[in-house]
Structures are given as C-alpha cells and as structure tokens.
CSV table of C-alpha atoms in Angstrom, one decimal:
chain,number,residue,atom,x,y,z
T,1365,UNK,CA,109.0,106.7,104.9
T,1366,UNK,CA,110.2,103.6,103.5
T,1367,UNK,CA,114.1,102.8,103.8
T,1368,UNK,CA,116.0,104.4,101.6
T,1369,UNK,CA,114.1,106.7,100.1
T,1370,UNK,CA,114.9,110.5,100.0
T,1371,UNK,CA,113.5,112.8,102.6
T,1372,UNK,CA,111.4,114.6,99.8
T,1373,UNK,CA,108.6,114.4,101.6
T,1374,UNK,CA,106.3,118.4,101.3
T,1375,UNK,CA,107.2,118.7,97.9
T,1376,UNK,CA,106.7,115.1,96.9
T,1377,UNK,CA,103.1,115.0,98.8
T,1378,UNK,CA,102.6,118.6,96.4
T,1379,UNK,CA,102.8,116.6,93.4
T,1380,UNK,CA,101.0,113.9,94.4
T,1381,UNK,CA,98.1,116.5,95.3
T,1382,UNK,CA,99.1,118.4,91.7
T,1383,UNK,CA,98.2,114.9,89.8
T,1384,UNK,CA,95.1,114.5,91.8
T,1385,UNK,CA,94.1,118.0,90.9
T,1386,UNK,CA,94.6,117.3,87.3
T,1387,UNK,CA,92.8,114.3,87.2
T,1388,UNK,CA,90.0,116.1,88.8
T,1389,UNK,CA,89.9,119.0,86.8
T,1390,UNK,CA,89.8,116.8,83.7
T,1391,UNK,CA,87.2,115.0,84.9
T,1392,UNK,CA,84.9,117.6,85.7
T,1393,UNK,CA,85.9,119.6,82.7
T,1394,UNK,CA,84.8,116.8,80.8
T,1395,UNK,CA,81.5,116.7,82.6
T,1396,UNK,CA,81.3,120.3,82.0
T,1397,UNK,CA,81.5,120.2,77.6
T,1398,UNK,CA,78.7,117.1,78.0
T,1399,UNK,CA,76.2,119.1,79.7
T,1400,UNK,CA,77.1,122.9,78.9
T,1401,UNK,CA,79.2,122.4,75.8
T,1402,UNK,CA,82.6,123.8,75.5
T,1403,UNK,CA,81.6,127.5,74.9
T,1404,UNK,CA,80.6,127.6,78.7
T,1405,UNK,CA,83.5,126.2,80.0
T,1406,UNK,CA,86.0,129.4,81.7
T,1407,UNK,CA,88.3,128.7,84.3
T,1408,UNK,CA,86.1,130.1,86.7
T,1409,UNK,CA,83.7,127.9,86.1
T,1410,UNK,CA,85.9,125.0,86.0
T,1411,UNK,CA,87.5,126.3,89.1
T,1412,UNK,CA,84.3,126.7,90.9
T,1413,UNK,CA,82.5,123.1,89.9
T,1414,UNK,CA,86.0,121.6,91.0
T,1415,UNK,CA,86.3,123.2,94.6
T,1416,UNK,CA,90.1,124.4,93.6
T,1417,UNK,CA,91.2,127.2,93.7
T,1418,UNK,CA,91.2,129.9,90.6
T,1419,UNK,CA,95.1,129.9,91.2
T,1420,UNK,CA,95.4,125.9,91.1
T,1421,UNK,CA,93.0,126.0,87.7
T,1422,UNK,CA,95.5,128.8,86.3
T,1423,UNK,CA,98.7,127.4,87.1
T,1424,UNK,CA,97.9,124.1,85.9
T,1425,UNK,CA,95.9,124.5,82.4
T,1426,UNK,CA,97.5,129.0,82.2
T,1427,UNK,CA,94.5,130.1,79.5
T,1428,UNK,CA,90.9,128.7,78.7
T,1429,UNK,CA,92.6,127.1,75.2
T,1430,UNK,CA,95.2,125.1,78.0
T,1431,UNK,CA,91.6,123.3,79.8
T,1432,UNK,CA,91.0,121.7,76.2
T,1433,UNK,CA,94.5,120.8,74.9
T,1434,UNK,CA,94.8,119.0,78.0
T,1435,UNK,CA,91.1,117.2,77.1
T,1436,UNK,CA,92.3,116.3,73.7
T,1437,UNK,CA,95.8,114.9,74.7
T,1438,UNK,CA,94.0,112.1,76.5
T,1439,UNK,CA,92.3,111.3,73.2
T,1440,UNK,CA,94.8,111.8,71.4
T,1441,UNK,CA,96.9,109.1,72.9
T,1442,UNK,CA,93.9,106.7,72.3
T,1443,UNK,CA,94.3,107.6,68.4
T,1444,UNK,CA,98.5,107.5,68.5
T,1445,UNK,CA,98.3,104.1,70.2
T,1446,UNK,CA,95.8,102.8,67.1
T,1447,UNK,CA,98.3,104.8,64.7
T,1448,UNK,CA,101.8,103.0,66.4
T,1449,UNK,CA,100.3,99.5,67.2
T,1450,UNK,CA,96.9,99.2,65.7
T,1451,UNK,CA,96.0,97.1,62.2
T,1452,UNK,CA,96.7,98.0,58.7
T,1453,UNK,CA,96.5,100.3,56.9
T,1454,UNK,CA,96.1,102.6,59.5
T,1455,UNK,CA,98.4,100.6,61.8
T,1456,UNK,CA,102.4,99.6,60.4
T,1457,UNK,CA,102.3,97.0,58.0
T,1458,UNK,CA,100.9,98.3,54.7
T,1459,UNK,CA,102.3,100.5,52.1
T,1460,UNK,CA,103.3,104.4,52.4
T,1461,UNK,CA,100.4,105.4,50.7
T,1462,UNK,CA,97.7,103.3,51.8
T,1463,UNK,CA,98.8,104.3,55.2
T,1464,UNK,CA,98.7,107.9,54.3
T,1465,UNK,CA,95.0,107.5,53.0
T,1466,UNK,CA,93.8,105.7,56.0
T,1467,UNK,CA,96.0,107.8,58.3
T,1468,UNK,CA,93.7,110.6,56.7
T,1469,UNK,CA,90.3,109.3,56.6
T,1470,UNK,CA,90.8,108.0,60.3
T,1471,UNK,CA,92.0,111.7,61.6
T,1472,UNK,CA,89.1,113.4,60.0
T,1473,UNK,CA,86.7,110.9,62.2
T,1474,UNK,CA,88.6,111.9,65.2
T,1475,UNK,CA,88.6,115.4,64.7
T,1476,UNK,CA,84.8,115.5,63.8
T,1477,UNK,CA,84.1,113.3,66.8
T,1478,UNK,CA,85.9,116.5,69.2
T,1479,UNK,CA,85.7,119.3,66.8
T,1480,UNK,CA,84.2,121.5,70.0
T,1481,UNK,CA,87.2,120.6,71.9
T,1482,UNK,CA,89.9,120.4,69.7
T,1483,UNK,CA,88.9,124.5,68.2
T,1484,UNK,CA,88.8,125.6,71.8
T,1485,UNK,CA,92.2,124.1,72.0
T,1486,UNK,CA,93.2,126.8,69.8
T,1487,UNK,CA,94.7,129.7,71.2
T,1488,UNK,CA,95.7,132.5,68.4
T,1489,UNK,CA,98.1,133.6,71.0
T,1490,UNK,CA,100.2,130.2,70.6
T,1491,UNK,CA,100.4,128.9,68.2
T,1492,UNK,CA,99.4,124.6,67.5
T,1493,UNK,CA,103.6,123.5,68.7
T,1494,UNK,CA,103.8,121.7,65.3
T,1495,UNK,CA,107.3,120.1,66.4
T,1496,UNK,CA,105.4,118.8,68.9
T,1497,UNK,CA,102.4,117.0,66.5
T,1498,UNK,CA,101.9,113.5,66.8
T,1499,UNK,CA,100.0,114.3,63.4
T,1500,UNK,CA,103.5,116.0,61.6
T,1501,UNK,CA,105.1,113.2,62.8
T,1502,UNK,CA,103.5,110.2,61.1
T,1503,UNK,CA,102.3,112.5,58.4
T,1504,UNK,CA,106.3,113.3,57.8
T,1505,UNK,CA,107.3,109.6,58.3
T,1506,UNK,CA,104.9,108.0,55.8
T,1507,UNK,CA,105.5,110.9,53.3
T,1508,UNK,CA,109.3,110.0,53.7
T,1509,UNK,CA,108.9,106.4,53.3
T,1510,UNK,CA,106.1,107.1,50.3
T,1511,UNK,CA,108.2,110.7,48.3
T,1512,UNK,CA,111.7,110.9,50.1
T,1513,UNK,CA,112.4,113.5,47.1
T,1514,UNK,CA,109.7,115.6,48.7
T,1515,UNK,CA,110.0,115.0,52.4
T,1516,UNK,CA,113.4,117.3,52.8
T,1517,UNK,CA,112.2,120.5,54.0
T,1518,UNK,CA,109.7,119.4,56.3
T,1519,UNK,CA,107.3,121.8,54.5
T,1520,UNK,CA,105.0,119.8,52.3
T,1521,UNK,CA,104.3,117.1,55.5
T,1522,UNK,CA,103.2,120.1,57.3
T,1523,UNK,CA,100.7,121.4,54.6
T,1524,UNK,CA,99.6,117.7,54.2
T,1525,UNK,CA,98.6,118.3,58.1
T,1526,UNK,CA,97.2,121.5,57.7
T,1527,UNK,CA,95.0,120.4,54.3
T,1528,UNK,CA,93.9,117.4,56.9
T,1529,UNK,CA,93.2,119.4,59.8
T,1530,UNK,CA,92.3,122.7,58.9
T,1531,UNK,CA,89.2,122.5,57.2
T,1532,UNK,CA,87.7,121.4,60.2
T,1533,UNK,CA,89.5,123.7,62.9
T,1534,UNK,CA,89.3,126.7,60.9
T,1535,UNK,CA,86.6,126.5,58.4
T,1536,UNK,CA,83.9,124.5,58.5
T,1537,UNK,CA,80.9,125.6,60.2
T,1538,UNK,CA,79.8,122.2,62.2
T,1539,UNK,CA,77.2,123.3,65.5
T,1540,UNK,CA,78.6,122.2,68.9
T,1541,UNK,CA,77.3,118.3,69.3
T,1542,UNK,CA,75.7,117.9,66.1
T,1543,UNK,CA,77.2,114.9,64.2
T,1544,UNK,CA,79.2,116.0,61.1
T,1545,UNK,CA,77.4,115.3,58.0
T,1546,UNK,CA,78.3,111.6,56.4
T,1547,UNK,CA,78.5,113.3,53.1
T,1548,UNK,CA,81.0,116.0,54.0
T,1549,UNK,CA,83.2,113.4,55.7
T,1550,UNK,CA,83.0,111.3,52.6
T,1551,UNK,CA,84.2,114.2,50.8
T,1552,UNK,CA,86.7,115.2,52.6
T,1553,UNK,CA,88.2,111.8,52.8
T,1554,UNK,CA,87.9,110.9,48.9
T,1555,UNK,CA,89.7,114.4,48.0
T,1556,UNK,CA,92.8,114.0,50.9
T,1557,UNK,CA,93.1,110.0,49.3
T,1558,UNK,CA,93.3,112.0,45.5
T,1559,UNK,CA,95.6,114.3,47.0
T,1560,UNK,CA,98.0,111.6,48.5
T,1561,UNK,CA,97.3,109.7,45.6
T,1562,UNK,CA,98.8,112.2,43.0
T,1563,UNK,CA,101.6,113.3,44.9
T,1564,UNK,CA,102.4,110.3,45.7
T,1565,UNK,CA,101.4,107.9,42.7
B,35,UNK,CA,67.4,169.0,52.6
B,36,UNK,CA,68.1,168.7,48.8
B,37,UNK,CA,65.0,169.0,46.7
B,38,UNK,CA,63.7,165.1,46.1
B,39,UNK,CA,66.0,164.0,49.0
B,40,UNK,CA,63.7,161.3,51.4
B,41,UNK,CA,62.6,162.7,54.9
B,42,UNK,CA,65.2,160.1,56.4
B,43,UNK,CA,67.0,162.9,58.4
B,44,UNK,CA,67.8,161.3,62.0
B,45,UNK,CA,68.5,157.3,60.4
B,46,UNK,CA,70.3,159.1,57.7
B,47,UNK,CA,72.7,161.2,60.2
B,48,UNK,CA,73.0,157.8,62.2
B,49,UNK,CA,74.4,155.6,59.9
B,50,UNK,CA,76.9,158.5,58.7
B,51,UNK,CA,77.7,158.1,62.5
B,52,UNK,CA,78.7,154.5,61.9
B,53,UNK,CA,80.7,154.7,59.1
B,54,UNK,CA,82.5,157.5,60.5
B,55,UNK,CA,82.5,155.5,64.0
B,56,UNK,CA,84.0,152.6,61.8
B,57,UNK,CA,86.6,154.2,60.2
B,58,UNK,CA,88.0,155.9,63.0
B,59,UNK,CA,88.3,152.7,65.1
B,60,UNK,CA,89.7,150.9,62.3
B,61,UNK,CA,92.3,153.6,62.4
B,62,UNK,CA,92.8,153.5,66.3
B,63,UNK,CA,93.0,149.7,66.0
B,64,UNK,CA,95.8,149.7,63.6
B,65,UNK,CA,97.7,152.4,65.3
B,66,UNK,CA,97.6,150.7,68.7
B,67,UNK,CA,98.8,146.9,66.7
B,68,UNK,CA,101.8,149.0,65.4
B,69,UNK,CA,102.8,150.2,68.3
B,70,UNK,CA,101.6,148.2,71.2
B,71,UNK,CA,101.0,144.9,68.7
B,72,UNK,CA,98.1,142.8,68.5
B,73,UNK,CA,97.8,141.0,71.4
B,74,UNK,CA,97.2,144.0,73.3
B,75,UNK,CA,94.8,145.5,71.9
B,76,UNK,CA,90.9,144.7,73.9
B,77,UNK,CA,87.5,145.9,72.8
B,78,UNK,CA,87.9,148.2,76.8
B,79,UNK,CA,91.4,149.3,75.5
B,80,UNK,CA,90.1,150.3,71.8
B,81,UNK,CA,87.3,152.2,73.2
B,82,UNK,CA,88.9,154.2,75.6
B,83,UNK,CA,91.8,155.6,73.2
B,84,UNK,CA,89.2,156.0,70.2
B,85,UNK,CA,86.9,158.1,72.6
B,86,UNK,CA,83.8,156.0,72.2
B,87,UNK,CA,81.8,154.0,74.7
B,88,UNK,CA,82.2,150.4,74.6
B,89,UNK,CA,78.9,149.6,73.2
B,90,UNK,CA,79.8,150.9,70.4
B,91,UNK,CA,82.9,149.0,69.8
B,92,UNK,CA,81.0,146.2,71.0
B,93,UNK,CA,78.0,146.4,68.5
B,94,UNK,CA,80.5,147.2,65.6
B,95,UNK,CA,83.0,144.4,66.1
B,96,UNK,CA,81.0,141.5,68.5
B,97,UNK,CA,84.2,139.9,69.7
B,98,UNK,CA,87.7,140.9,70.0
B,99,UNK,CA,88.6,138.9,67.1
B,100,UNK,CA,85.9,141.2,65.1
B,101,UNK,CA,88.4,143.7,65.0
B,102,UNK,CA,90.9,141.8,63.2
B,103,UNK,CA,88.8,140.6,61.0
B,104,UNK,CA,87.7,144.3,60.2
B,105,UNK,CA,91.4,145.1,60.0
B,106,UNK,CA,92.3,142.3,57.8
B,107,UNK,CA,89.6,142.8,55.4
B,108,UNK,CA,90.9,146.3,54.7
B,109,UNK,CA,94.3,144.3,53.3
B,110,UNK,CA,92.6,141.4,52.2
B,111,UNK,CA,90.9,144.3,49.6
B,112,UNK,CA,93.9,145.3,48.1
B,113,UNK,CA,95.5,141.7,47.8
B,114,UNK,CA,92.3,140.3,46.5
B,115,UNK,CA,92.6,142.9,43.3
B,116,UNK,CA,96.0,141.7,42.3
B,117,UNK,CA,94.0,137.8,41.6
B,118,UNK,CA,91.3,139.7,39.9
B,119,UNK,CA,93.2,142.1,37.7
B,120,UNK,CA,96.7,142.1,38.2
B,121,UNK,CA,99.6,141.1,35.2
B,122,UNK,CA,99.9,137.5,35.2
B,123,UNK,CA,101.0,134.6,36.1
B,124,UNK,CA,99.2,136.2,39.9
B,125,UNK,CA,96.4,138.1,37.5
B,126,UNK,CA,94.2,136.9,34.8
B,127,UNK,CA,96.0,135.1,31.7
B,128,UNK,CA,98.4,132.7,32.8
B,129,UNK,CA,97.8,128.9,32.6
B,130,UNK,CA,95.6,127.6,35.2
B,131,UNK,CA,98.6,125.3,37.1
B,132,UNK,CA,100.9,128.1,36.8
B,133,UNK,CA,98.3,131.0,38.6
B,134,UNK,CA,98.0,128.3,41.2
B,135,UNK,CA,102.0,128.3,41.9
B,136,UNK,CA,101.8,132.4,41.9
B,137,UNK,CA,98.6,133.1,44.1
B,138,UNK,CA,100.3,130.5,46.8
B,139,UNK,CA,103.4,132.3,46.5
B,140,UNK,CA,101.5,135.5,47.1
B,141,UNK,CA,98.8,134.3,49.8
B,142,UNK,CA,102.5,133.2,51.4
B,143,UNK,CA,103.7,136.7,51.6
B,144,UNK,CA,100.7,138.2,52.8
B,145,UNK,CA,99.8,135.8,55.7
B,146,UNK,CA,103.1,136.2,56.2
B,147,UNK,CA,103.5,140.1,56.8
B,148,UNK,CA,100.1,140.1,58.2
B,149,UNK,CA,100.5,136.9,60.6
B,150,UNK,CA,99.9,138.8,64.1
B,151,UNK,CA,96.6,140.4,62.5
B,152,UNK,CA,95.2,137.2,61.1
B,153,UNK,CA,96.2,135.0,63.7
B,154,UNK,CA,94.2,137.5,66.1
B,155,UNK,CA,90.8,137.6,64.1
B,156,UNK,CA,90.7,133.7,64.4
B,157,UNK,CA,88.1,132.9,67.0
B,158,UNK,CA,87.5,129.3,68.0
B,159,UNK,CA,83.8,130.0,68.3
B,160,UNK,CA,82.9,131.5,65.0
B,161,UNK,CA,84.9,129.2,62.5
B,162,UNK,CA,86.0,131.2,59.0
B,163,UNK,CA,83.2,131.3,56.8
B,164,UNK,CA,84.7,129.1,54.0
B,165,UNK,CA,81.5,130.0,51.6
B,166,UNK,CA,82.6,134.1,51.8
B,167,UNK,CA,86.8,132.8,51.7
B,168,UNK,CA,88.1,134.8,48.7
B,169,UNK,CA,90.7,132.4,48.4
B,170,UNK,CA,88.9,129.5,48.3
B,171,UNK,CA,86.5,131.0,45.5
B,172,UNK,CA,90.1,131.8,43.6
B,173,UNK,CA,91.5,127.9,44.3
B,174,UNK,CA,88.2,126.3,43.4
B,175,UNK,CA,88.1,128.3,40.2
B,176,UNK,CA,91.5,127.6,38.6
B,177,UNK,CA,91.2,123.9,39.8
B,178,UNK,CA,88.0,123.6,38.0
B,179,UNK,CA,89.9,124.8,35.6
B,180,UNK,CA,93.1,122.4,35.5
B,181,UNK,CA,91.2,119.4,37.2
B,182,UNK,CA,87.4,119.9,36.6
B,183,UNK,CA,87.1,115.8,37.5
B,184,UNK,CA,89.0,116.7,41.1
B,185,UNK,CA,87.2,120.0,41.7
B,186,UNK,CA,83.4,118.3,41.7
B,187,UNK,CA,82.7,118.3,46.1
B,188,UNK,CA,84.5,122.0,46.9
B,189,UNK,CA,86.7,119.6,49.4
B,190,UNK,CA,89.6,119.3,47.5
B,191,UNK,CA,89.7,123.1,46.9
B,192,UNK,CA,89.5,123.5,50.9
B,193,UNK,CA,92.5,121.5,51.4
B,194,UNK,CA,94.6,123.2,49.2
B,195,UNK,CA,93.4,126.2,51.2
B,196,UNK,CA,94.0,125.0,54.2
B,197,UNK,CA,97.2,123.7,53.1
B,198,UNK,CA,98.6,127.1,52.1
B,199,UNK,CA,97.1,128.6,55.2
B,200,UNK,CA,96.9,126.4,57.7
B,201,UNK,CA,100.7,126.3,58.3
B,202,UNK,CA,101.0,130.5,59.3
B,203,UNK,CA,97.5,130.5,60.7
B,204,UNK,CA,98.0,127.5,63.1
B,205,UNK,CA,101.3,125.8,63.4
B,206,UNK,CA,104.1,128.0,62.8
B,207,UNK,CA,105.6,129.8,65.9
B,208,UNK,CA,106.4,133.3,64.8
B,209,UNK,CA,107.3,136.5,67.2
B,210,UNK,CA,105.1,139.3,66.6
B,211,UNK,CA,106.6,141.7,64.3
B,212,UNK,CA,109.7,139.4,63.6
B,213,UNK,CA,109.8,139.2,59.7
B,214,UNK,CA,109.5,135.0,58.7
B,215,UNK,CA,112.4,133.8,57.6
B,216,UNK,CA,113.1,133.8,53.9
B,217,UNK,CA,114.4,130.1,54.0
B,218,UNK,CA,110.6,129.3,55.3
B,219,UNK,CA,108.9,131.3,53.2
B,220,UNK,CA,110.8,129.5,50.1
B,221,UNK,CA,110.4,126.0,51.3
B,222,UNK,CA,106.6,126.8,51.7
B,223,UNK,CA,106.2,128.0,48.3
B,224,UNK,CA,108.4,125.4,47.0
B,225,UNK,CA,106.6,123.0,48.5
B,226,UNK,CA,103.1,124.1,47.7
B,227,UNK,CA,104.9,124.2,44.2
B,228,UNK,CA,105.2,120.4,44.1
B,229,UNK,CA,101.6,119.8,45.7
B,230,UNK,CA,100.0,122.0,42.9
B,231,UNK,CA,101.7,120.1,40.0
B,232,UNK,CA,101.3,117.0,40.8
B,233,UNK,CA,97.9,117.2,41.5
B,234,UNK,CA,97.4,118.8,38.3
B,235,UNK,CA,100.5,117.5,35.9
C-alpha cells in the first residue's frame, strides 16, 4: 500500500475486478451482436462466452435491454464529443438552426449505423430516462437559442427528439445488419430540416 | 348441417374454437392487467388462469408483447372511429390544420390512459408496422391535405407520428396505473399545437 492511502484495500481490489468485468463483458457482447446479431444475445449467453458468473452479468447490466444501453453509451460518447467539440454546423459555431438540421441529419446516421443495438436498448418496462438524454439536451439548447418563445415547457424539444428518433426505434422495419436504404435516410433527413425549418424560420 | 351448408364440419368447428379461444384470453388478459397490471402478466401466467395450454396462447399471440398488441387493438377500434366519423374538429369536416391539433390532443389522451398496455406490446424485435399505423394513415392524410408539397416521401408524416407518440411510448417515466399529470398532458398538446401550425401556417 502506498503511504498515505486508506486501508480500503477488499473492497477497492472488488471494484477494480467490477471494471475489469465490465470491460469484458462489453467486449465480448460486442463480439457477440457481430457474429450472432443482437437477437441472440441473453445474459446467459453473454454470461457463459465471458466465463462470469450469471450473478456478475445480472448485477452489472440487471435485464437483457441493460447489455445494450451499456453498448450504445460507448458510442454515444463518440457522437456527444463530435456534437460538444466537433466542426460546424454539427459542432458550436453556426447558427441555431443550421445546427438543429445537421444535429438531425447526423443522429439519423448514428442511429441507422446501431439500429440493432440501440432497439434492444429498449426496455418497455423503463422507460428511455429522457432527463438523462444527451439527445433532449442539445435538442433543448439549440431550440432555446433558435425559438426561446417555444422552448419553455420542455415539451416541444422532447417531441423534436422523439420525431428524430422514433421512426427508427419504433417504426421502421430495417433487417438486423442490412444497411439502411440511402433514399429513406435522405428522406428522413430532408423532412426533419422542413420541420426545423418552419418552426423555426 | 343446414341445407347448402359446405361439408367443412371439423375446420369449421376449429376455427369457432379460435375465436372463442381468442376472446376469452383477450378477456383473461385484461382482467389480470387490472388487477395484477401489465407487467405481470406472461404467456405461462395467461395460460394457466384462462385454462388453456400454452401452445395455444403461444400460436395466438407469438410473443408476450402479442398480447398487448391484441389488447390494444380492441381500444385502438373504438378510438380509430371517433377520426373516421366522429363531430368535428376530431371527426370529418373541420379544416385540415385544425383536425391535426384535435386528433393530437386525442392520440394524447389515449396513449395516455392506455400507457402500461402500449408500452407493453412494444417489442424491440418486431418494430411497429408503420404501413398498418392508423395514425400515420390519419396524419399523412390531413398533411396531404394542408401541405401536399411537405407530405410527398411519407417521412414527414412519421415524424409528426413519432412526435406525438414517441414521448409516452419511450421517454416519459410514468407509474403503472398513476393517471399523467394534467400539466403534462397540456404542455404536450400545446406543444404539438405550435409544431402543427407552423408547419402548416
């Protein structure tokens, strides 16, 4: 133990196992959607191909939907960090609602590039913690900066996320690893920038 | 047999069997949502208070989210008549933009009562079938008819769909059998309000 440091040493060695475990099971869920695709991935499985422990694979990810969130937060960060610190318009530094459009067409690729993942994500038991949405949150800022007459209740930036977001989570039928079509995305695109467009114009 | 009647005796008898089968789990279902709510009720569970072997709940429904989707329809019926030929501005003869404003109102209010239900017949492996959505054949209709140049792909239809539902179906934390609150409820309809007419204004 090194001087001065607190005699923490079981439970600090546990969480140093619990973030190895994590990694791992990440890891090896992710191999798992490549070469099974995400229908096949339970926490048995998972638990199994890992060597851990059903208990371990429970307590850390608590449903199937929990494997996947935790898969699509470590994109996720990758597509906040372009959003935060990236180039215009997607990136600060161009107006409200050129930001809003590319903030749109931009999510759309990311959520057609892990549509498999991010609908096994969903858990109709819990609900997606919108307070918690990266998404809301820009989507909320830009409408702000863009309509602040608008932007009070909260409401319309959340059905600005859910008119982004939910055509692909809930409605469109899109088979596990086949690319989306161009077209749709093109549509889907050019209708959110009309949407932003008129609300905002 | 009735004179002229078709020899299709045992067929016949069986798909009587069926619909009677269907009702009478449709009726155990929503007993058991009422009183033990939604999340409790399992294809093993449904079959052993309705008296019938699993098979059959299994070939009737597919998944446990089948039976919510069996369960919704039955409301979905009744709400679906109000758009068709209920008064106005929610029925036929009411200006396009304003029918818009009433059906999101309405949509609103029945997610809303019926959140636990619809929530539960999501299933992240058989997306919504957008193309069967009576909503989105009611949205794409009055847009065609206040915006034929913004109706052309279908997207922009889908969004506003997804915008009205997205927000109960996916993001709002609700307790099962807690009404919504009214404040929501207004603000979503408000804001839906302001989507609807400026897009269309």
């Amino acid at each position: 133990m090194e001087p001065g440091a607190l005699p923490l040493g079981p439970p600090r060695e546990e969480r140093a196992d619990a973030a190895r475990n994590r990694a791992h099971l990440i890891e090896v869920a992710r191999q798992m959607v490549a070469e099974l695709g995400a229908e096949n991935v339970t926490m048995d499985a998972l638990a199994e191909r890992a060597g851990l422990g059903k208990g371990t694979v429970f307590r850390r990810f608590h449903t199937r939907a929990g494997i996947f969130v935790a898969l699509l937060d470590e994109e996720e960060k990758r597509f906040q960090d372009r959003v935060i610190g990236g180039p215009p318009p997607l990136g600060p530094g161009a107006p409200a609602v050129d930001r809003l459009v590319a903030f749109g067409r931009a999510r759309l690729e990311f959520l057609m590039e892990h549509t498999a993942i991010a609908r096994a994500s969903l858990d109709p038991g819990r609900p997606v913690p919108a307070k918690e949405s990266p998404s809301l949150f820009h989507v909320q800022m830009l409408l702000n900066e863009a309509r602040p007459e608008h932007a009070g209740s909260g409401t319309l930036a959340l059905q600005l996320v859910a008119a982004l977001e939910g055509p692909v989570l809930l409605y469109l039928q899109n088979r596990e690893n086949a690319p989306a079509p161009v077209a749709l995305m093109d549509n889907l695109s050019s209708s959110w920038q009309v949407l932003v467009e008129r609300l905002c114009g």
